[in-house]
PDB file of C-alpha atoms and ligand atoms in Angstrom:
ATOM      1  CA  UNK A   1     -16.849  71.731 -13.176  1.00  0.00           C
ATOM      2  CA  UNK A   2     -17.472  71.890  -9.437  1.00  0.00           C
ATOM      3  CA  UNK A   3     -15.357  73.455  -6.754  1.00  0.00           C
ATOM      4  CA  UNK A   4     -13.776  70.905  -4.488  1.00  0.00           C
ATOM      5  CA  UNK A   5     -13.615  72.075  -0.862  1.00  0.00           C
ATOM      6  CA  UNK A   6     -10.711  71.574   1.507  1.00  0.00           C
ATOM      7  CA  UNK A   7     -10.938  70.715   5.192  1.00  0.00           C
ATOM      8  CA  UNK A   8      -7.537  70.999   6.821  1.00  0.00           C
ATOM      9  CA  UNK A   9      -6.893  68.470   9.569  1.00  0.00           C
ATOM     10  CA  UNK A  10      -4.651  70.223  12.102  1.00  0.00           C
ATOM     11  CA  UNK A  11      -4.221  67.317  14.559  1.00  0.00           C
ATOM     12  CA  UNK A  12      -0.480  67.224  14.060  1.00  0.00           C
ATOM     13  CA  UNK A  13      -0.086  70.802  15.214  1.00  0.00           C
ATOM     14  CA  UNK A  14      -1.316  69.353  18.503  1.00  0.00           C
ATOM     15  CA  UNK A  15       1.044  66.391  18.118  1.00  0.00           C
ATOM     16  CA  UNK A  16       4.006  68.777  17.988  1.00  0.00           C
ATOM     17  CA  UNK A  17       2.863  70.748  21.021  1.00  0.00           C
ATOM     18  CA  UNK A  18       2.168  67.587  23.029  1.00  0.00           C
ATOM     19  CA  UNK A  19       5.614  66.201  22.192  1.00  0.00           C
ATOM     20  CA  UNK A  20       7.043  68.851  24.497  1.00  0.00           C
ATOM     21  CA  UNK A  21       4.163  70.071  26.665  1.00  0.00           C
ATOM     22  CA  UNK A  22       1.933  67.065  27.368  1.00  0.00           C
ATOM     23  CA  UNK A  23       2.961  67.134  31.002  1.00  0.00           C
ATOM     24  CA  UNK A  24       2.859  70.952  31.229  1.00  0.00           C
ATOM     25  CA  UNK A  25      -0.452  71.859  29.576  1.00  0.00           C
ATOM     26  CA  UNK A  26      -0.678  75.212  31.365  1.00  0.00           C
ATOM     27  CA  UNK A  27       2.843  76.305  30.560  1.00  0.00           C
ATOM     28  CA  UNK A  28       3.034  79.828  29.151  1.00  0.00           C
ATOM     29  CA  UNK A  29       5.445  78.399  26.586  1.00  0.00           C
ATOM     30  CA  UNK A  30       3.110  75.712  25.183  1.00  0.00           C
ATOM     31  CA  UNK A  31       3.313  75.987  21.389  1.00  0.00           C
ATOM     32  CA  UNK A  32       2.344  75.796  18.561  1.00  0.00           C
ATOM     33  CA  UNK A  33      -1.237  76.886  19.180  1.00  0.00           C
ATOM     34  CA  UNK A  34      -3.688  74.985  16.911  1.00  0.00           C
ATOM     35  CA  UNK A  35      -6.201  77.847  17.089  1.00  0.00           C
ATOM     36  CA  UNK A  36      -3.721  80.313  15.572  1.00  0.00           C
ATOM     37  CA  UNK A  37      -2.916  77.790  12.837  1.00  0.00           C
ATOM     38  CA  UNK A  38      -6.619  77.255  12.113  1.00  0.00           C
ATOM     39  CA  UNK A  39      -6.958  80.994  11.486  1.00  0.00           C
ATOM     40  CA  UNK A  40      -4.029  80.985   9.060  1.00  0.00           C
ATOM     41  CA  UNK A  41      -5.566  78.033   7.164  1.00  0.00           C
ATOM     42  CA  UNK A  42      -8.892  79.840   6.907  1.00  0.00           C
ATOM     43  CA  UNK A  43      -7.274  83.051   5.678  1.00  0.00           C
ATOM     44  CA  UNK A  44      -5.415  80.990   3.047  1.00  0.00           C
ATOM     45  CA  UNK A  45      -8.756  79.737   1.719  1.00  0.00           C
ATOM     46  CA  UNK A  46      -9.467  76.473   3.578  1.00  0.00           C
ATOM     47  CA  UNK A  47     -13.176  75.737   3.687  1.00  0.00           C
ATOM     48  CA  UNK A  48     -13.115  74.050   7.069  1.00  0.00           C
ATOM     49  CA  UNK A  49     -11.001  72.867   9.987  1.00  0.00           C
ATOM     50  CA  UNK A  50     -10.975  69.209  10.993  1.00  0.00           C
ATOM     51  CA  UNK A  51      -9.775  67.765  14.285  1.00  0.00           C
ATOM     52  CA  UNK A  52      -9.900  64.322  15.870  1.00  0.00           C
ATOM     53  CA  UNK A  53     -10.545  64.124  19.603  1.00  0.00           C
ATOM     54  CA  UNK A  54      -9.051  60.773  20.532  1.00  0.00           C
ATOM     55  CA  UNK A  55      -9.783  58.838  23.698  1.00  0.00           C
ATOM     56  CA  UNK A  56      -6.088  59.055  24.657  1.00  0.00           C
ATOM     57  CA  UNK A  57      -5.934  62.818  23.836  1.00  0.00           C
ATOM     58  CA  UNK A  58      -2.654  62.286  22.009  1.00  0.00           C
ATOM     59  CA  UNK A  59      -2.948  65.489  19.992  1.00  0.00           C
ATOM     60  CA  UNK A  60      -6.075  67.622  20.420  1.00  0.00           C
ATOM     61  CA  UNK A  61      -7.193  68.421  23.971  1.00  0.00           C
ATOM     62  CA  UNK A  62     -10.757  69.238  25.056  1.00  0.00           C
ATOM     63  CA  UNK A  63      -9.777  72.885  25.536  1.00  0.00           C
ATOM     64  CA  UNK A  64      -8.464  73.060  21.957  1.00  0.00           C
ATOM     65  CA  UNK A  65     -11.833  72.001  20.593  1.00  0.00           C
ATOM     66  CA  UNK A  66     -13.675  74.459  22.839  1.00  0.00           C
ATOM     67  CA  UNK A  67     -11.466  77.294  21.595  1.00  0.00           C
ATOM     68  CA  UNK A  68     -11.789  76.162  17.975  1.00  0.00           C
ATOM     69  CA  UNK A  69     -15.557  76.176  18.358  1.00  0.00           C
ATOM     70  CA  UNK A  70     -15.343  79.831  19.440  1.00  0.00           C
ATOM     71  CA  UNK A  71     -12.874  80.890  16.771  1.00  0.00           C
ATOM     72  CA  UNK A  72     -13.359  78.881  13.585  1.00  0.00           C
ATOM     73  CA  UNK A  73     -15.380  80.967  11.168  1.00  0.00           C
ATOM     74  CA  UNK A  74     -15.643  78.507   8.280  1.00  0.00           C
ATOM     75  CA  UNK A  75     -16.737  75.110   9.581  1.00  0.00           C
ATOM     76  CA  UNK A  76     -15.587  72.842  12.384  1.00  0.00           C
ATOM     77  CA  UNK A  77     -15.592  69.117  11.642  1.00  0.00           C
ATOM     78  CA  UNK A  78     -14.960  66.858  14.638  1.00  0.00           C
ATOM     79  CA  UNK A  79     -13.725  63.331  13.941  1.00  0.00           C
ATOM     80  CA  UNK A  80     -14.507  60.989  16.798  1.00  0.00           C
ATOM     81  CA  UNK A  81     -15.157  57.447  17.920  1.00  0.00           C
ATOM     82  CA  UNK A  82     -18.632  56.424  19.032  1.00  0.00           C
ATOM     83  CA  UNK A  83     -18.050  56.306  22.805  1.00  0.00           C
ATOM     84  CA  UNK A  84     -20.357  57.804  25.447  1.00  0.00           C
ATOM     85  CA  UNK A  85     -17.719  60.228  26.762  1.00  0.00           C
ATOM     86  CA  UNK A  86     -16.855  61.643  23.348  1.00  0.00           C
ATOM     87  CA  UNK A  87     -20.472  61.774  22.161  1.00  0.00           C
ATOM     88  CA  UNK A  88     -21.388  63.792  25.283  1.00  0.00           C
ATOM     89  CA  UNK A  89     -18.477  66.109  24.549  1.00  0.00           C
ATOM     90  CA  UNK A  90     -19.671  66.656  20.968  1.00  0.00           C
ATOM     91  CA  UNK A  91     -23.201  67.386  22.160  1.00  0.00           C
ATOM     92  CA  UNK A  92     -21.809  70.044  24.509  1.00  0.00           C
ATOM     93  CA  UNK A  93     -19.545  71.665  21.886  1.00  0.00           C
ATOM     94  CA  UNK A  94     -21.881  71.300  18.877  1.00  0.00           C
ATOM     95  CA  UNK A  95     -19.389  71.294  15.980  1.00  0.00           C
ATOM     96  CA  UNK A  96     -20.883  71.937  12.535  1.00  0.00           C
ATOM     97  CA  UNK A  97     -20.141  68.364  11.528  1.00  0.00           C
ATOM     98  CA  UNK A  98     -19.127  65.132  13.196  1.00  0.00           C
ATOM     99  CA  UNK A  99     -17.328  62.407  11.285  1.00  0.00           C
ATOM    100  CA  UNK A 100     -17.630  59.077  13.077  1.00  0.00           C
ATOM    101  CA  UNK A 101     -14.472  57.005  12.789  1.00  0.00           C
ATOM    102  CA  UNK A 102     -13.344  53.684  14.256  1.00  0.00           C
ATOM    103  CA  UNK A 103     -10.740  54.156  16.919  1.00  0.00           C
ATOM    104  CA  UNK A 104      -8.213  51.797  18.388  1.00  0.00           C
ATOM    105  CA  UNK A 105      -5.829  53.160  20.945  1.00  0.00           C
ATOM    106  CA  UNK A 106      -2.766  51.411  19.504  1.00  0.00           C
ATOM    107  CA  UNK A 107      -3.081  52.622  15.903  1.00  0.00           C
ATOM    108  CA  UNK A 108      -0.874  55.479  14.662  1.00  0.00           C
ATOM    109  CA  UNK A 109      -3.692  56.902  12.570  1.00  0.00           C
ATOM    110  CA  UNK A 110      -7.198  55.757  11.669  1.00  0.00           C
ATOM    111  CA  UNK A 111      -6.473  52.536   9.783  1.00  0.00           C
ATOM    112  CA  UNK A 112      -9.775  51.379   8.343  1.00  0.00           C
ATOM    113  CA  UNK A 113     -13.285  52.651   7.823  1.00  0.00           C
ATOM    114  CA  UNK A 114     -16.188  52.107  10.198  1.00  0.00           C
ATOM    115  CA  UNK A 115     -17.915  48.772   9.778  1.00  0.00           C
ATOM    116  CA  UNK A 116     -21.474  50.051   9.655  1.00  0.00           C
ATOM    117  CA  UNK A 117     -22.897  46.656   8.855  1.00  0.00           C
ATOM    118  CA  UNK A 118     -21.518  45.180  12.082  1.00  0.00           C
ATOM    119  CA  UNK A 119     -22.103  48.266  14.269  1.00  0.00           C
ATOM    120  CA  UNK A 120     -25.353  49.633  12.927  1.00  0.00           C
ATOM    121  CA  UNK A 121     -27.216  49.150  16.220  1.00  0.00           C
ATOM    122  CA  UNK A 122     -24.759  51.236  18.250  1.00  0.00           C
ATOM    123  CA  UNK A 123     -24.248  53.896  15.567  1.00  0.00           C
ATOM    124  CA  UNK A 124     -27.865  54.689  14.776  1.00  0.00           C
ATOM    125  CA  UNK A 125     -28.837  56.241  18.141  1.00  0.00           C
ATOM    126  CA  UNK A 126     -25.673  58.357  18.080  1.00  0.00           C
ATOM    127  CA  UNK A 127     -26.505  59.677  14.611  1.00  0.00           C
ATOM    128  CA  UNK A 128     -29.988  60.628  15.840  1.00  0.00           C
ATOM    129  CA  UNK A 129     -28.696  62.393  18.960  1.00  0.00           C
ATOM    130  CA  UNK A 130     -26.088  64.377  17.038  1.00  0.00           C
ATOM    131  CA  UNK A 131     -28.565  65.387  14.346  1.00  0.00           C
ATOM    132  CA  UNK A 132     -31.133  66.425  16.962  1.00  0.00           C
ATOM    133  CA  UNK A 133     -28.484  68.882  18.216  1.00  0.00           C
ATOM    134  CA  UNK A 134     -28.158  70.342  14.697  1.00  0.00           C
ATOM    135  CA  UNK A 135     -24.898  68.571  13.779  1.00  0.00           C
ATOM    136  CA  UNK A 136     -24.437  67.126  10.292  1.00  0.00           C
ATOM    137  CA  UNK A 137     -23.134  63.567  10.503  1.00  0.00           C
ATOM    138  CA  UNK A 138     -20.547  61.893   8.315  1.00  0.00           C
ATOM    139  CA  UNK A 139     -19.371  58.266   8.277  1.00  0.00           C
ATOM    140  CA  UNK A 140     -15.754  57.422   7.505  1.00  0.00           C
ATOM    141  CA  UNK A 141     -16.064  54.193   5.519  1.00  0.00           C
ATOM    142  CA  UNK A 142     -14.102  51.949   3.205  1.00  0.00           C
ATOM    143  CA  UNK A 143     -15.205  52.335  -0.415  1.00  0.00           C
ATOM    144  CA  UNK A 144     -17.558  49.355  -0.487  1.00  0.00           C
ATOM    145  CA  UNK A 145     -21.148  49.350  -1.746  1.00  0.00           C
ATOM    146  CA  UNK A 146     -22.452  47.621   1.379  1.00  0.00           C
ATOM    147  CA  UNK A 147     -20.936  50.287   3.632  1.00  0.00           C
ATOM    148  CA  UNK A 148     -22.342  53.128   1.508  1.00  0.00           C
ATOM    149  CA  UNK A 149     -25.780  51.600   1.696  1.00  0.00           C
ATOM    150  CA  UNK A 150     -25.426  51.081   5.452  1.00  0.00           C
ATOM    151  CA  UNK A 151     -24.420  54.761   5.851  1.00  0.00           C
ATOM    152  CA  UNK A 152     -27.632  55.744   4.116  1.00  0.00           C
ATOM    153  CA  UNK A 153     -29.643  53.398   6.313  1.00  0.00           C
ATOM    154  CA  UNK A 154     -28.225  54.761   9.578  1.00  0.00           C
ATOM    155  CA  UNK A 155     -29.331  58.216   8.427  1.00  0.00           C
ATOM    156  CA  UNK A 156     -25.976  59.887   7.732  1.00  0.00           C
ATOM    157  CA  UNK A 157     -25.871  62.975   5.498  1.00  0.00           C
ATOM    158  CA  UNK A 158     -22.264  62.505   4.417  1.00  0.00           C
ATOM    159  CA  UNK A 159     -19.832  59.678   3.707  1.00  0.00           C
ATOM    160  CA  UNK A 160     -16.083  60.199   3.819  1.00  0.00           C
ATOM    161  CA  UNK A 161     -14.481  57.575   1.611  1.00  0.00           C
ATOM    162  CA  UNK A 162     -11.227  56.155   2.972  1.00  0.00           C
ATOM    163  CA  UNK A 163      -8.498  56.858   0.419  1.00  0.00           C
ATOM    164  CA  UNK A 164      -5.668  55.347   2.464  1.00  0.00           C
ATOM    165  CA  UNK A 165      -5.366  52.186   0.383  1.00  0.00           C
ATOM    166  CA  UNK A 166      -5.205  54.195  -2.833  1.00  0.00           C
ATOM    167  CA  UNK A 167      -2.590  56.511  -1.337  1.00  0.00           C
ATOM    168  CA  UNK A 168      -0.441  53.618  -0.154  1.00  0.00           C
ATOM    169  CA  UNK A 169      -0.859  51.304  -3.162  1.00  0.00           C
ATOM    170  CA  UNK A 170       2.490  49.720  -4.004  1.00  0.00           C
ATOM    171  CA  UNK A 171       1.543  48.523  -7.455  1.00  0.00           C
ATOM    172  CA  UNK A 172      -0.387  49.982 -10.354  1.00  0.00           C
ATOM    173  CA  UNK A 173      -2.746  47.037 -10.175  1.00  0.00           C
ATOM    174  CA  UNK A 174      -3.733  47.773  -6.575  1.00  0.00           C
ATOM    175  CA  UNK A 175      -4.001  51.464  -7.464  1.00  0.00           C
ATOM    176  CA  UNK A 176      -6.381  50.706 -10.332  1.00  0.00           C
ATOM    177  CA  UNK A 177      -8.486  48.362  -8.198  1.00  0.00           C
ATOM    178  CA  UNK A 178      -8.745  50.866  -5.389  1.00  0.00           C
ATOM    179  CA  UNK A 179      -9.629  53.698  -7.752  1.00  0.00           C
ATOM    180  CA  UNK A 180     -12.392  51.531  -9.220  1.00  0.00           C
ATOM    181  CA  UNK A 181     -13.733  50.827  -5.746  1.00  0.00           C
ATOM    182  CA  UNK A 182     -13.671  54.529  -4.855  1.00  0.00           C
ATOM    183  CA  UNK A 183     -15.380  55.532  -8.097  1.00  0.00           C
ATOM    184  CA  UNK A 184     -18.047  52.902  -7.634  1.00  0.00           C
ATOM    185  CA  UNK A 185     -18.669  53.882  -3.995  1.00  0.00           C
ATOM    186  CA  UNK A 186     -18.880  57.572  -4.937  1.00  0.00           C
ATOM    187  CA  UNK A 187     -21.463  56.891  -7.646  1.00  0.00           C
ATOM    188  CA  UNK A 188     -23.446  54.734  -5.251  1.00  0.00           C
ATOM    189  CA  UNK A 189     -23.343  57.350  -2.482  1.00  0.00           C
ATOM    190  CA  UNK A 190     -24.465  60.078  -4.825  1.00  0.00           C
ATOM    191  CA  UNK A 191     -27.431  57.937  -5.899  1.00  0.00           C
ATOM    192  CA  UNK A 192     -28.448  57.848  -2.240  1.00  0.00           C
ATOM    193  CA  UNK A 193     -28.101  61.662  -2.154  1.00  0.00           C
ATOM    194  CA  UNK A 194     -25.255  61.425   0.312  1.00  0.00           C
ATOM    195  CA  UNK A 195     -22.586  64.136   0.243  1.00  0.00           C
ATOM    196  CA  UNK A 196     -19.346  62.468  -0.833  1.00  0.00           C
ATOM    197  CA  UNK A 197     -16.107  63.428   0.912  1.00  0.00           C
ATOM    198  CA  UNK A 198     -12.749  61.690   0.841  1.00  0.00           C
ATOM    199  CA  UNK A 199      -9.769  61.576   3.128  1.00  0.00           C
ATOM    200  CA  UNK A 200      -6.690  59.830   4.422  1.00  0.00           C
ATOM    201  CA  UNK A 201      -3.228  59.806   2.923  1.00  0.00           C
ATOM    202  CA  UNK A 202      -4.002  62.431   0.275  1.00  0.00           C
ATOM    203  CA  UNK A 203      -0.905  64.439  -0.647  1.00  0.00           C
ATOM    204  CA  UNK A 204       0.389  66.901  -3.267  1.00  0.00           C
ATOM    205  CA  UNK A 205       1.241  64.040  -5.643  1.00  0.00           C
ATOM    206  CA  UNK A 206      -1.647  61.601  -5.401  1.00  0.00           C
ATOM    207  CA  UNK A 207      -4.254  64.390  -5.499  1.00  0.00           C
ATOM    208  CA  UNK A 208      -4.154  63.930  -9.286  1.00  0.00           C
ATOM    209  CA  UNK A 209      -5.657  60.452  -8.797  1.00  0.00           C
ATOM    210  CA  UNK A 210      -8.356  61.861  -6.527  1.00  0.00           C
ATOM    211  CA  UNK A 211      -9.558  63.996  -9.450  1.00  0.00           C
ATOM    212  CA  UNK A 212     -10.655  60.747 -11.111  1.00  0.00           C
ATOM    213  CA  UNK A 213     -13.235  60.014  -8.388  1.00  0.00           C
ATOM    214  CA  UNK A 214     -16.611  61.554  -9.301  1.00  0.00           C
ATOM    215  CA  UNK A 215     -19.114  63.439  -7.095  1.00  0.00           C
ATOM    216  CA  UNK A 216     -16.584  64.623  -4.504  1.00  0.00           C
ATOM    217  CA  UNK A 217     -17.530  67.655  -2.441  1.00  0.00           C
ATOM    218  CA  UNK A 218     -14.780  67.886   0.153  1.00  0.00           C
ATOM    219  CA  UNK A 219     -11.350  66.481   0.949  1.00  0.00           C
ATOM    220  CA  UNK A 220      -9.968  66.261   4.475  1.00  0.00           C
ATOM    221  CA  UNK A 221      -6.195  66.484   4.398  1.00  0.00           C
ATOM    222  CA  UNK A 222      -3.847  66.596   7.373  1.00  0.00           C
ATOM    223  CA  UNK A 223      -0.416  65.036   7.387  1.00  0.00           C
ATOM    224  CA  UNK A 224       0.744  66.240   3.960  1.00  0.00           C
ATOM    225  CA  UNK A 225      -0.252  69.855   4.628  1.00  0.00           C
ATOM    226  CA  UNK A 226       1.361  69.932   8.066  1.00  0.00           C
ATOM    227  CA  UNK A 227       4.538  68.383   6.619  1.00  0.00           C
ATOM    228  CA  UNK A 228       4.614  70.872   3.729  1.00  0.00           C
ATOM    229  CA  UNK A 229       4.084  73.771   6.125  1.00  0.00           C
ATOM    230  CA  UNK A 230       7.536  73.108   7.590  1.00  0.00           C
ATOM    231  CA  UNK A 231       8.975  74.265   4.261  1.00  0.00           C
ATOM    232  CA  UNK A 232       6.554  76.954   3.101  1.00  0.00           C
ATOM    233  CA  UNK A 233       4.416  77.843   6.148  1.00  0.00           C
ATOM    234  CA  UNK A 234       0.746  76.999   6.550  1.00  0.00           C
ATOM    235  CA  UNK A 235      -0.472  79.726   4.240  1.00  0.00           C
ATOM    236  CA  UNK A 236       1.724  78.390   1.438  1.00  0.00           C
ATOM    237  CA  UNK A 237       0.905  74.742   2.153  1.00  0.00           C
ATOM    238  CA  UNK A 238      -2.852  75.372   2.059  1.00  0.00           C
ATOM    239  CA  UNK A 239      -2.648  77.584  -1.056  1.00  0.00           C
ATOM    240  CA  UNK A 240      -0.576  74.968  -2.889  1.00  0.00           C
ATOM    241  CA  UNK A 241      -3.095  72.243  -2.074  1.00  0.00           C
ATOM    242  CA  UNK A 242      -6.025  74.425  -3.124  1.00  0.00           C
ATOM    243  CA  UNK A 243      -4.252  75.100  -6.421  1.00  0.00           C
ATOM    244  CA  UNK A 244      -3.954  71.350  -6.984  1.00  0.00           C
ATOM    245  CA  UNK A 245      -7.651  70.896  -6.238  1.00  0.00           C
ATOM    246  CA  UNK A 246      -8.712  73.347  -8.921  1.00  0.00           C
ATOM    247  CA  UNK A 247     -10.225  72.059 -12.135  1.00  0.00           C
ATOM    248  CA  UNK A 248     -11.749  69.030 -10.448  1.00  0.00           C
ATOM    249  CA  UNK A 249     -14.069  67.736 -13.170  1.00  0.00           C
ATOM    250  CA  UNK A 250     -16.781  66.679 -10.683  1.00  0.00           C
TER     251      UNK A 250
HETATM  252  N1  LIG B 301     -10.107  61.773   7.450  1.00  0.00           N
HETATM  253  C1  LIG B 301     -10.163  60.962   8.533  1.00  0.00           C
HETATM  254  C2  LIG B 301     -11.472  60.354   8.893  1.00  0.00           C
HETATM  255  C3  LIG B 301      -9.026  60.734   9.341  1.00  0.00           C
HETATM  256  O1  LIG B 301      -9.117  59.944  10.411  1.00  0.00           O
HETATM  257  C4  LIG B 301      -7.814  61.373   8.987  1.00  0.00           C
HETATM  258  C5  LIG B 301      -6.614  61.184   9.851  1.00  0.00           C
HETATM  259  O2  LIG B 301      -6.850  61.731  11.098  1.00  0.00           O
HETATM  260  C6  LIG B 301      -7.809  62.220   7.854  1.00  0.00           C
HETATM  261  C7  LIG B 301      -8.947  62.383   7.096  1.00  0.00           C
HETATM  262  C8  LIG B 301      -6.561  62.924   7.422  1.00  0.00           C
HETATM  263  O3  LIG B 301      -5.636  62.003   6.980  1.00  0.00           O
HETATM  264  P1  LIG B 301      -4.158  62.469   6.607  1.00  0.00           P
HETATM  265  O4  LIG B 301      -3.551  63.021   7.856  1.00  0.00           O
HETATM  266  O5  LIG B 301      -3.517  61.219   6.138  1.00  0.00           O
HETATM  267  O6  LIG B 301      -4.288  63.512   5.533  1.00  0.00           O
END
């Protein structure tokens, strides 16, 4: 039995603040403060804090990440697209980990994994630069053998398998197919000695399905925890998720 770790994605704390204060970033009333929430998550047992710095800055702002870097005591994982501006930012901040994700301005959330086969040439130098700065690098990919192999070839240490299709499966057939793909990708990644993470769309119900994917080390969960926190607070929401992650067979 291995202990599954939880990275809490707090982007939507920023979403709530921006809904009111996007045009008044320096207001003394700007709330809620993501840094305070990160501390509550850590005290409740989260193993890391995850944030996505998007090109359009729709939730997290540069200053948020700078303050998180100073205050997070567990581990800071920065999700980001591979653009020169954001890569320079990451090299200045030096988060513990970077998870490279595809990013389209118009999408509500990250919709698919990185296509490492198509973008290998652009990704590889970024991986090298980040690693030279001491940052561990993860690739957010669809659960496909070719993508796992490509992640290994670009030199990543970690893959985060996209669980969105499993989470949103409308039929049992699609659910079974997606679970098979995830299991297969996890086995493959572990053979390459890659750390296997998973994320996207995981909630308090479908976490039971996630237990059926082998070799997982860490889950990154955002929306469901933020939504649950409205009812039970962040401490409760994180504790409840951690309780559901116990007894992961590994
Ligand atoms: N992992 C990655 C790479 C993501 O882009 C996201 C969404 O920002 C998450 C995990 C968290 O997904 P959710 O909010 O659906 O839990």
